[in-house]
Coordinates of C-alpha atoms in Angstrom, one line a residue:
M262 CA 90.0 109.1 13.8
S263 CA 86.9 107.9 11.9
L264 CA 86.1 104.3 12.0
S265 CA 83.0 103.7 10.2
A266 CA 81.5 100.3 10.2
A267 CA 82.3 98.2 7.1
T268 CA 78.6 97.3 6.7
P269 CA 75.8 99.9 7.6
P270 CA 73.1 98.7 10.0
V271 CA 69.9 97.4 8.4
N272 CA 66.3 97.2 9.5
G273 CA 64.6 94.0 10.2
S274 CA 64.8 91.1 12.7
V275 CA 68.5 90.5 12.2
G276 CA 69.4 94.1 12.4
P277 CA 70.6 93.8 16.0
L278 CA 73.2 91.1 15.0
E279 CA 74.6 93.4 12.3
R280 CA 74.8 96.4 14.6
G281 CA 76.3 94.3 17.3
L282 CA 79.1 93.1 15.1
A283 CA 79.7 96.7 14.0
V284 CA 80.1 97.7 17.6
L285 CA 82.5 94.9 18.3
R286 CA 84.6 95.9 15.2
A287 CA 84.7 99.4 16.2
L288 CA 85.7 98.5 19.8
T289 CA 88.5 96.2 18.5
A290 CA 89.8 99.0 16.2
L291 CA 89.6 101.7 18.8
S292 CA 91.5 99.6 21.3
A293 CA 94.1 99.0 18.7
H294 CA 94.6 102.7 17.7
G295 CA 95.8 104.0 21.1
A296 CA 92.6 104.3 22.8
G297 CA 93.8 102.0 25.4
P298 CA 92.2 98.7 26.5
A299 CA 89.1 100.7 27.4
V300 CA 87.0 103.1 25.5
R301 CA 83.7 105.1 26.2
P302 CA 80.3 104.4 24.5
G303 CA 80.6 107.9 22.9
D304 CA 83.6 106.8 21.0
L305 CA 81.7 103.8 19.6
V306 CA 78.7 106.1 18.7
R307 CA 81.1 108.2 16.6
A308 CA 82.8 105.1 15.1
T309 CA 79.6 103.2 14.1
G310 CA 77.1 106.1 13.4
L311 CA 74.7 104.3 15.6
A312 CA 72.4 106.1 18.0
R313 CA 73.6 106.2 21.6
S314 CA 70.6 104.3 22.8
V315 CA 71.4 101.5 20.3
V316 CA 75.0 101.3 21.3
D317 CA 74.0 101.2 25.1
R318 CA 71.6 98.3 24.3
V319 CA 74.2 96.4 22.2
L320 CA 76.8 96.8 25.1
G321 CA 74.2 95.8 27.7
T322 CA 73.6 92.6 25.7
L323 CA 77.3 91.9 25.0
Q324 CA 78.0 92.4 28.8
Q325 CA 75.3 89.9 29.6
L326 CA 77.0 87.5 27.3
G327 CA 80.4 88.0 28.9
Y328 CA 82.0 89.5 25.8
V329 CA 82.7 93.0 26.9
R330 CA 83.3 94.5 30.5
L331 CA 81.5 97.7 31.5
D332 CA 83.4 99.7 34.3
G333 CA 81.6 103.1 35.0
R334 CA 81.9 105.0 31.8
E335 CA 84.4 102.7 30.0
V336 CA 83.9 99.5 28.0
S337 CA 86.7 96.9 27.1
L338 CA 86.8 93.6 25.4
A339 CA 86.5 90.5 27.6
T340 CA 88.5 87.4 27.2
R341 CA 85.3 85.3 26.7
L342 CA 84.8 87.0 23.3
M343 CA 87.6 84.8 22.0
E344 CA 84.9 82.1 21.9
L345 CA 84.0 83.4 18.5
G346 CA 87.4 83.2 17.0
N347 CA 87.9 79.9 18.6
A348 CA 84.9 78.7 16.7
Y349 CA 86.6 79.4 13.3
L350 CA 90.0 78.0 14.5
A351 CA 88.2 74.8 15.6
A352 CA 86.1 74.4 12.5
S353 CA 89.2 75.0 10.3
G354 CA 91.3 72.5 12.2
L355 CA 94.5 74.4 11.1
P356 CA 96.0 75.0 14.5
D357 CA 95.5 71.3 15.6
A358 CA 96.8 70.0 12.3
L359 CA 99.8 72.4 11.9
L360 CA 100.8 73.7 15.3
P361 CA 103.0 70.5 16.0
F362 CA 104.9 71.1 12.7
A363 CA 105.3 74.8 13.4
E364 CA 106.7 74.1 16.8
R365 CA 109.2 71.6 15.5
L366 CA 110.4 73.9 12.7
A367 CA 110.8 76.8 15.2
D368 CA 112.9 74.6 17.3
S369 CA 115.0 73.3 14.5
L370 CA 115.6 76.7 12.9
D371 CA 115.6 78.7 16.0
E372 CA 113.2 81.1 14.3
S373 CA 109.6 82.1 14.7
V374 CA 107.2 80.2 12.5
S375 CA 103.6 81.0 11.7
V376 CA 100.6 79.9 9.6
A377 CA 98.5 82.3 7.6
V378 CA 95.3 82.1 5.6
P379 CA 93.8 84.4 3.0
D380 CA 91.1 86.8 4.2
G381 CA 89.8 88.9 1.3
D382 CA 92.8 90.9 0.0
G383 CA 94.6 90.4 3.4
V384 CA 96.5 87.8 5.2
R385 CA 95.2 86.5 8.6
F386 CA 97.5 84.7 11.1
V387 CA 96.1 81.5 12.7
V388 CA 99.0 79.7 14.2
Q389 CA 102.2 81.0 15.9
A390 CA 105.2 79.2 17.3
T391 CA 107.6 82.0 18.4
R392 CA 111.0 82.2 19.7
R393 CA 111.2 84.1 23.0
R394 CA 113.7 86.9 22.4
T395 CA 113.9 90.6 23.5
M396 CA 113.2 91.6 20.0
S397 CA 109.9 89.7 19.0
L398 CA 109.1 89.1 15.5
A399 CA 105.8 87.3 15.6
F400 CA 102.3 88.7 15.1
R401 CA 99.3 87.7 17.2
I402 CA 96.8 85.0 16.1
G403 CA 94.0 87.0 14.4
D404 CA 96.2 89.9 13.2
L405 CA 95.4 90.9 9.6
L406 CA 98.4 92.1 7.3
P407 CA 98.0 93.7 3.8
A408 CA 98.8 91.0 1.3
E409 CA 101.4 93.2 -0.6
R410 CA 103.5 93.6 2.7
C411 CA 104.1 89.9 3.6
A412 CA 105.5 86.8 2.0
P413 CA 102.3 84.7 2.3
G414 CA 100.4 87.6 0.5
A415 CA 102.3 87.1 -2.7
L416 CA 101.3 83.3 -2.7
F417 CA 97.6 84.0 -2.1
A418 CA 97.5 86.7 -4.8
A419 CA 98.7 84.2 -7.4
E420 CA 95.2 82.6 -7.1
W421 CA 93.2 85.9 -6.8
D422 CA 90.3 86.3 -9.2
E423 CA 89.5 89.7 -10.8
D424 CA 87.1 90.7 -8.1
T425 CA 89.7 90.4 -5.4
W426 CA 92.3 92.2 -7.5
A427 CA 89.7 95.0 -8.0
D428 CA 89.0 95.1 -4.2
W429 CA 92.8 95.3 -3.6
R430 CA 93.3 98.2 -6.0
A431 CA 90.5 100.1 -4.5
R432 CA 92.0 99.6 -1.1
R433 CA 95.4 100.7 -2.3
A434 CA 93.9 103.7 -3.8
A435 CA 92.4 104.7 -0.5
A436 CA 95.7 104.2 1.4
P437 CA 96.9 105.2 3.8
T438 CA 93.8 106.2 5.6
A439 CA 91.9 103.0 4.8
G440 CA 95.1 100.8 5.5
A441 CA 95.6 102.4 8.9
V442 CA 92.1 101.3 10.0
S443 CA 92.2 97.9 8.3
F444 CA 95.6 96.8 9.3
P445 CA 96.4 98.1 12.7
A446 CA 99.2 95.5 13.3
V447 CA 101.2 97.0 10.5
P448 CA 103.4 100.0 11.0
P449 CA 102.6 102.7 8.4
R450 CA 105.1 102.9 5.6
P451 CA 106.0 106.3 4.0
G452 CA 105.6 106.8 0.3
P453 CA 102.9 107.0 -2.3
A454 CA 99.8 104.8 -2.1
G455 CA 99.8 103.8 -5.7
G456 CA 102.4 104.0 -8.6
P457 CA 105.1 101.3 -8.9
D458 CA 103.8 99.3 -5.9
L459 CA 100.7 98.1 -7.9
D460 CA 102.9 96.6 -10.7
E461 CA 105.5 95.4 -8.3
F462 CA 103.1 93.3 -6.2
A463 CA 101.6 91.7 -9.2
H464 CA 105.0 90.9 -10.4
R465 CA 105.8 89.3 -7.0
A466 CA 102.6 87.2 -7.1
K467 CA 103.6 85.8 -10.6
A468 CA 107.1 85.0 -9.4
A469 CA 105.6 83.2 -6.2
A470 CA 103.3 81.1 -8.5
H471 CA 106.2 80.1 -10.7
D472 CA 108.8 79.5 -7.8
G473 CA 106.4 77.9 -5.1
W474 CA 107.8 80.2 -2.5
A475 CA 107.8 84.0 -1.7
L476 CA 109.9 86.3 0.2
D477 CA 109.5 89.3 2.6
D478 CA 112.5 91.4 2.4
Q479 CA 111.6 94.2 5.1
L480 CA 108.2 94.8 3.5
I481 CA 106.5 94.9 6.9
E482 CA 109.1 96.9 8.7
P483 CA 112.9 97.5 8.5
G484 CA 114.8 94.6 9.7
L485 CA 112.2 91.9 9.4
V486 CA 112.6 89.2 6.7
A487 CA 110.6 86.1 6.0
V488 CA 110.2 83.2 3.6
A489 CA 106.9 81.4 3.0
V490 CA 105.7 78.4 1.2
P491 CA 102.2 77.3 0.4
L492 CA 100.1 74.3 1.5
R493 CA 97.6 73.0 -0.9
D494 CA 94.3 71.2 -0.4
Q495 CA 93.3 68.0 -2.3
A496 CA 92.0 70.1 -5.1
G497 CA 95.4 71.8 -5.5
R498 CA 94.3 75.2 -4.2
I499 CA 96.4 77.0 -1.6
A500 CA 94.9 76.4 1.7
C501 CA 97.3 78.4 3.8
A502 CA 101.0 79.4 4.0
V503 CA 103.8 78.6 6.4
N504 CA 106.0 81.5 7.1
V505 CA 109.5 81.6 8.8
V506 CA 110.3 85.2 10.1
S507 CA 113.8 86.4 11.2
H508 CA 115.7 89.6 11.6
T509 CA 118.5 91.1 9.7
S510 CA 120.7 90.9 12.9
R511 CA 120.5 87.1 12.3
H512 CA 119.8 86.7 8.6
D513 CA 119.6 88.7 5.5
I514 CA 117.0 87.6 3.0
A515 CA 119.4 85.3 1.1
S516 CA 120.6 83.6 4.1
L517 CA 117.2 82.9 5.5
R518 CA 116.1 81.4 2.2
R519 CA 119.2 79.1 2.2
T520 CA 118.4 78.2 5.8
A521 CA 114.7 78.0 5.9
L522 CA 113.4 77.0 2.4
A523 CA 114.8 73.5 2.3
A524 CA 113.4 72.7 5.8
L525 CA 110.0 74.1 4.7
R526 CA 110.0 72.2 1.6
D527 CA 111.0 68.9 3.3
R528 CA 107.8 69.2 5.5
I529 CA 105.3 70.1 3.0
P530 CA 104.2 66.6 2.2
A531 CA 103.6 65.6 5.8
M532 CA 101.8 69.0 6.4
E533 CA 99.6 68.6 3.3
A534 CA 98.8 65.1 4.4
A535 CA 97.7 66.4 7.9
L536 CA 95.5 68.9 6.2
A537 CA 93.9 66.2 4.1
A538 CA 93.4 63.9 7.1
R539 CA 91.6 66.6 9.0
V540 CA 89.1 66.9 6.2
E541 CA 88.7 63.1 5.5
A542 CA 88.2 62.6 9.2
G543 CA 85.0 64.5 9.1
P544 CA 83.4 65.9 12.2
G545 CA 85.6 65.2 15.2
A546 CA 86.6 66.4 18.6
V547 CA 87.9 65.2 21.9
G548 CA 87.4 67.5 24.9
E549 CA 85.0 70.3 25.5
P550 CA 82.9 71.7 22.6
P551 CA 81.9 75.3 22.7
A552 CA 79.2 75.7 25.3
V553 CA 76.4 76.8 23.0
G554 CA 73.4 75.8 24.8
V555 CA 71.1 72.8 25.4
I556 CA 69.3 71.1 22.6
G557 CA 65.7 72.4 22.7
E558 CA 66.6 75.4 24.8
D559 CA 67.0 79.0 23.6
P560 CA 69.3 80.7 26.2
A561 CA 68.6 84.2 24.6
R562 CA 64.8 83.8 25.3
L563 CA 65.6 83.1 28.9
A564 CA 68.0 86.2 29.2
K565 CA 65.3 88.3 27.4
R566 CA 62.7 87.4 30.0
E567 CA 65.2 88.4 32.9
M568 CA 66.6 91.7 31.2
G569 CA 63.5 92.7 29.3
A570 CA 63.7 95.4 26.4
G571 CA 67.5 96.1 27.2
F572 CA 68.5 92.7 25.9
L573 CA 68.8 92.2 22.1
Q574 CA 67.6 88.7 21.5
S575 CA 68.6 88.7 17.8
L576 CA 72.2 89.7 18.6
A577 CA 72.5 86.9 21.3
R578 CA 71.2 84.4 19.0
G579 CA 73.4 85.3 16.1
L580 CA 76.4 85.1 18.2
T581 CA 75.4 81.9 19.5
V582 CA 74.9 80.5 16.0
L583 CA 78.5 81.8 15.3
R584 CA 79.9 79.9 18.2
A585 CA 77.9 76.7 17.2
L586 CA 79.7 76.6 13.8
G587 CA 82.9 75.6 15.6
E588 CA 81.3 72.6 17.5
R589 CA 82.6 69.1 16.7
T590 CA 82.1 65.5 17.8
P591 CA 84.4 62.7 18.8
G592 CA 86.9 61.3 16.4
G593 CA 90.1 62.8 15.0
P594 CA 92.8 62.6 12.3
P595 CA 95.6 60.1 12.5
P596 CA 99.2 61.3 13.3
H597 CA 101.5 62.2 10.6
D598 CA 105.4 62.4 10.4
G599 CA 105.4 60.9 13.9
I600 CA 103.5 64.0 15.3
P601 CA 100.0 63.5 17.0
P602 CA 97.4 66.1 16.5
H603 CA 97.7 69.0 18.9
D604 CA 94.7 67.8 20.9
G605 CA 93.3 65.0 18.9
I606 CA 90.6 67.3 17.4
A607 CA 89.5 67.3 13.7
P608 CA 87.4 69.9 12.0
H609 CA 84.3 69.6 9.9
D610 CA 83.5 70.8 6.4
G611 CA 80.5 72.7 7.7
M612 CA 77.4 72.3 9.7
P613 CA 73.8 71.9 8.1
L614 CA 71.0 74.1 9.3
T615 CA 69.3 71.4 11.2
A616 CA 72.5 70.7 13.3
V617 CA 72.9 74.4 14.0
A618 CA 69.3 74.7 15.2
E619 CA 69.7 71.6 17.4
A620 CA 72.9 72.8 18.9
T621 CA 71.6 76.2 19.8
G622 CA 68.0 75.4 20.7
L623 CA 66.7 77.8 18.0
A624 CA 63.9 77.4 15.4
R625 CA 65.2 76.5 12.1
A626 CA 63.8 79.8 10.6
T627 CA 65.7 81.8 13.4
A628 CA 68.8 79.9 12.9
R629 CA 68.7 80.4 9.1
R630 CA 68.2 84.1 9.4
S631 CA 71.3 84.5 11.5
L632 CA 73.4 82.2 9.1
L633 CA 72.4 84.2 6.1
T634 CA 73.3 87.4 7.9
L635 CA 76.6 85.9 8.9
V636 CA 77.2 84.9 5.2
E637 CA 76.2 88.4 3.9
L638 CA 78.7 90.0 6.3
G639 CA 81.5 87.7 5.5
Y640 CA 81.7 85.9 8.9
A641 CA 80.4 82.6 7.5
T642 CA 80.3 80.7 4.2
T643 CA 78.1 78.3 2.6
D644 CA 78.7 75.6 0.0
G645 CA 75.6 76.8 -1.7
A646 CA 73.7 73.6 -0.8
R647 CA 73.5 72.8 2.9
L648 CA 76.7 73.4 4.8
F649 CA 77.9 76.5 6.8
S650 CA 81.3 77.2 8.1
P651 CA 82.8 80.3 9.9
T652 CA 85.5 82.2 8.0
P653 CA 88.9 83.8 9.2
R654 CA 87.1 87.2 9.4
V655 CA 85.5 86.2 12.6
L656 CA 89.0 86.8 14.1
E657 CA 88.6 90.5 13.6
L658 CA 86.3 90.5 16.5
G659 CA 88.7 91.2 19.3
Y660 CA 90.8 88.1 18.9
A661 CA 94.2 89.7 18.1
P662 CA 94.3 92.1 21.1
L663 CA 93.0 89.5 23.5
A664 CA 95.4 86.8 22.1
G665 CA 98.2 89.2 23.4
L666 CA 97.0 89.0 27.0
G667 CA 99.1 87.1 29.5
F668 CA 98.2 85.1 32.5
T669 CA 97.9 88.1 34.9
D670 CA 96.2 90.3 32.3
I671 CA 93.4 87.7 32.1
A672 CA 93.1 87.3 35.9
R673 CA 93.2 90.9 36.9
P674 CA 89.7 91.8 36.1
H675 CA 88.5 89.0 38.1
L676 CA 90.5 90.0 41.1
R677 CA 89.0 93.5 40.9
E678 CA 85.5 92.1 40.8
L679 CA 86.2 89.8 43.8
V680 CA 87.7 92.7 45.9
G681 CA 84.6 94.7 44.9
A682 CA 82.3 92.0 46.3
V683 CA 84.1 90.9 49.5
H684 CA 86.0 94.2 50.3
E685 CA 89.2 92.2 51.1
S686 CA 92.5 92.3 49.3
A687 CA 93.1 89.6 46.7
S688 CA 96.4 88.4 45.3
L689 CA 97.9 85.9 42.8
A690 CA 101.2 84.2 43.4
V691 CA 103.4 81.5 41.7
L692 CA 105.9 79.1 43.0
D693 CA 109.5 80.3 42.5
G694 CA 111.8 77.9 44.2
G695 CA 110.9 77.4 47.8
D696 CA 109.2 80.8 47.8
I697 CA 105.9 82.2 46.5
R698 CA 106.3 85.5 44.3
Y699 CA 103.3 87.7 44.1
V700 CA 102.5 88.4 40.4
E701 CA 99.3 90.3 40.7
R702 CA 97.4 92.1 43.6
V703 CA 94.4 94.2 44.0
P704 CA 94.2 95.9 47.5
T705 CA 91.0 96.9 49.3
V706 CA 90.7 100.3 51.0
R707 CA 90.6 100.0 54.8
I708 CA 92.2 102.0 57.5
M709 CA 94.1 98.9 58.5
S710 CA 95.0 96.8 55.5
V711 CA 97.6 94.3 54.2
N712 CA 100.4 96.1 52.3
I713 CA 102.1 93.8 49.9
T714 CA 103.6 94.7 46.5
I715 CA 103.9 92.8 43.2
G716 CA 107.3 90.9 43.3
T717 CA 107.2 90.3 47.1
R718 CA 108.4 86.9 48.1
F719 CA 107.6 84.8 51.2
P720 CA 108.5 81.2 52.2
A721 CA 106.0 78.8 50.7
Y722 CA 105.6 76.6 53.7
A723 CA 104.1 79.4 55.8
T724 CA 101.6 80.9 53.5
S725 CA 98.2 79.7 52.2
M726 CA 99.2 80.3 48.5
G727 CA 102.5 78.5 49.1
R728 CA 100.6 75.5 50.5
V729 CA 98.1 75.5 47.6
L730 CA 101.1 75.6 45.1
L731 CA 103.0 72.9 47.0
A732 CA 100.0 70.6 47.1
G733 CA 99.7 71.0 43.3
L734 CA 103.1 69.5 42.7
D735 CA 103.5 65.9 41.7
A736 CA 104.4 63.5 44.6
D737 CA 108.0 63.4 43.8
A738 CA 108.5 67.1 43.5
R739 CA 106.5 67.6 46.8
A740 CA 108.7 65.0 48.6
A741 CA 111.9 66.6 47.3
Y742 CA 110.9 70.0 48.6
L743 CA 109.9 68.6 52.0
A744 CA 113.2 66.5 52.2
D745 CA 115.3 69.7 51.8
L746 CA 113.1 71.9 54.0
D747 CA 114.3 73.3 57.3
P748 CA 111.3 75.4 58.4
R749 CA 111.9 78.3 60.8
P750 CA 109.3 79.9 63.1
L751 CA 108.2 83.2 61.7
T752 CA 105.6 83.7 64.5
R753 CA 104.7 81.8 67.4
H754 CA 102.0 80.0 65.4
T755 CA 104.2 78.8 62.5
L756 CA 104.0 75.1 61.8
T757 CA 107.7 73.8 61.6
S758 CA 107.3 70.2 61.7
V759 CA 108.1 68.8 58.4
P760 CA 105.9 65.6 58.9
G761 CA 103.1 68.0 60.0
L762 CA 103.5 70.1 56.9
A763 CA 103.4 66.9 54.8
R764 CA 100.0 66.1 56.4
V765 CA 98.8 69.6 55.8
L766 CA 99.7 69.6 52.1
G767 CA 97.9 66.3 51.7
G768 CA 94.8 67.8 53.3
V769 CA 95.1 70.8 51.1
A770 CA 95.4 68.7 47.9
E771 CA 92.2 66.9 49.0
S772 CA 90.2 69.9 50.1
G773 CA 91.3 72.3 47.4
Y774 CA 92.0 75.2 49.6
A775 CA 94.4 76.4 52.4
L776 CA 93.8 78.5 55.4
V777 CA 96.7 79.9 57.2
D778 CA 96.1 81.7 60.5
E779 CA 98.9 84.1 61.8
E780 CA 101.8 81.8 60.7
L781 CA 103.5 84.3 58.4
E782 CA 102.7 87.4 60.5
E783 CA 100.9 88.1 63.7
G784 CA 97.3 89.3 63.0
L785 CA 97.3 88.1 59.4
R786 CA 95.0 85.4 58.2
S787 CA 94.9 84.2 54.6
L788 CA 92.8 81.7 52.5
A789 CA 93.9 80.4 49.1
V790 CA 92.7 78.3 46.3
P791 CA 94.5 76.9 43.2
V792 CA 94.1 78.4 39.7
R793 CA 94.8 75.9 37.0
D794 CA 96.1 76.7 33.6
A795 CA 94.9 75.6 30.2
D796 CA 96.5 72.1 30.7
G797 CA 94.7 71.6 34.0
R798 CA 97.9 72.1 36.1
V799 CA 98.0 74.3 39.2
A800 CA 99.7 77.4 37.8
A801 CA 99.0 80.0 40.5
A802 CA 97.3 80.5 43.8
L803 CA 94.6 83.0 44.4
N804 CA 94.1 84.3 48.0
L805 CA 92.2 86.7 50.2
A806 CA 94.1 88.3 53.2
V807 CA 92.2 89.5 56.2
H808 CA 93.0 90.7 59.7
A809 CA 92.7 87.8 62.2
G810 CA 90.7 89.8 64.6
R811 CA 87.7 89.9 62.1
G812 CA 85.9 86.7 63.0
T813 CA 86.9 83.3 63.4
P814 CA 88.7 81.0 60.9
E815 CA 85.4 79.3 60.5
D816 CA 83.8 82.7 59.7
T817 CA 86.5 83.3 57.0
L818 CA 85.8 79.9 55.4
R819 CA 82.1 80.3 55.4
T820 CA 82.0 83.9 53.9
L821 CA 85.2 83.9 51.7
L822 CA 85.8 80.5 50.3
P823 CA 82.8 80.3 47.9
P824 CA 83.4 83.7 46.2
L825 CA 87.2 82.8 46.1
R826 CA 86.4 79.4 44.4
A827 CA 83.9 81.1 41.9
T828 CA 86.6 83.7 41.0
A829 CA 89.2 81.0 40.5
A830 CA 86.8 79.1 38.2
R831 CA 86.0 82.2 36.1
I832 CA 89.8 82.8 35.6
E833 CA 90.3 79.2 34.6
A834 CA 87.5 79.3 32.1
D835 CA 89.1 82.4 30.5
L836 CA 92.6 80.7 30.5
R837 CA 90.9 77.7 28.7
T838 CA 89.4 80.1 26.1
A839 CA 92.4 82.2 25.7
F840 CA 94.9 79.4 25.2
A841 CA 92.7 76.9 23.4
H842 CA 94.7 77.3 20.2
R843 CA 98.1 78.5 21.4
P844 CA 101.1 76.4 21.9
R845 CA 101.4 74.2 24.9
G846 CA 103.2 75.8 27.8
L847 CA 101.6 79.3 27.3
G848 CA 99.3 80.2 30.2
Q849 CA 101.5 78.6 32.7
S850 CA 103.1 80.9 35.4
T851 CA 104.4 78.3 37.7
P852 CA 108.0 76.7 37.6
R853 CA 107.8 73.0 37.4
T854 CA 110.7 72.4 39.6
V855 CA 111.4 73.4 43.2
R856 CA 114.8 74.1 44.5
R857 CA 116.2 74.1 48.0
P858 CA 114.7 77.0 49.9
S859 CA 117.2 79.7 50.6
G860 CA 117.3 82.1 53.6
V861 CA 114.6 80.1 55.4

């Protein structure tokens, strides 16, 4: 499959930025077209038309930035790459303003609800509130759909200018080849590329403009139906569309329209007020802004000195500028319809060149070159005077496939790196009633090793991971667990005193780690630390298991606790990045209640 870059590389000082973005686009597209989560550099050479030496330098720079992982001859997207898409989502303010409404709509209708924005002649999803069913109906944040095959597309097309219609007709004329590359989230549809579809979509766009809503009657795929309404900005233009999605086993298009359209229309005034407030509030954020550097410091220059000619300084600087466009400062919009903003964060209308230069530590001329390149490539926009903002197109840089990762998917590469560094088996476990349950494990290769499989359960009181998880409970939940506990000795070392366990759990909560020596099994020593989710709660425990004969407990703490804590911190950082703009509750693996231990 040919996946040529949308924009050919150019010469000049900003060429590395363009080439780096081309490699990221190609890596995203290849990952979405069956190549699996990892591809080879040679695949990227063929996809971009760049020389192998150029691709290697780009990948080396992206690895240094933490945006890709290189494992032997394979390269894959890294969770940290989502920082770029998060910059757009933060600057737009759409998830913070509209996710609470989407969640309430999804609860009341018992259907999936999404918010989409126009992106050229496509539709990009930026908010999702899904219903958890066997048959999932939602797309990932960042997925791009062709406008003609979804309900929001007809709404957006009603405001297209002649240039956008021309681009759309050219893309349709090139289908299905171009469509397969541009819209990997959409299953191919049989039939001619042109013909009646052209007139039919224009008709639907006119009807949407007249009616104020649009329908998707199995346009994406058989069985899927949707209804969408527009949300307008203060100038009366469509800013985004709210989309309710169902399946023909629950609704036909007529019944979904009857059920959902009134609920959508009822909420339009409050949602539009929230959109207006996020603009009127101006720059605003509570929490951690993107880590783009220290004022007066150019991190790319420091990395260049360390890595030499292999590090593409212009690429690193350009991506730093892109991240900086999502930075905000304290202050946020007021609540609407009784719903507070998702995290109290408001967007900004754009950043001036001076602010970008200060945030990144770059010279004004350097920041300006990067900004103009990003504008030319469609990843940023400018008001023509002084303000720059990221565009939805930034989400095409790996965001959708990475947004589909779950808790263990994000943690797994870090466990592998930990095992490679310390040569001991590493595991993740969650609390499941009175037990721990293994959800991820990377074993080491030794003649004598610990043999545990995913899904294995052990009593929490006798394990290092269990004690970390129990220590992470609130005081009432921990007290309830201990009140019902009847611990039994599993070895001659097992602590079976409930008051003693209470003291131990208090110590674990204070120290941030648990060491258990031969209490679960003779000869087995384990050391665990907590892993906190995107909301700061203990979601899982990470441990290393060793044979008790290899040194003293003090030796284990001295050699293994620092890398264990560093790994947990990297997992937590990725979780914060991955779940920054997803509904609360995602990224959590730990049940919040503890039932009476059974069989213990």
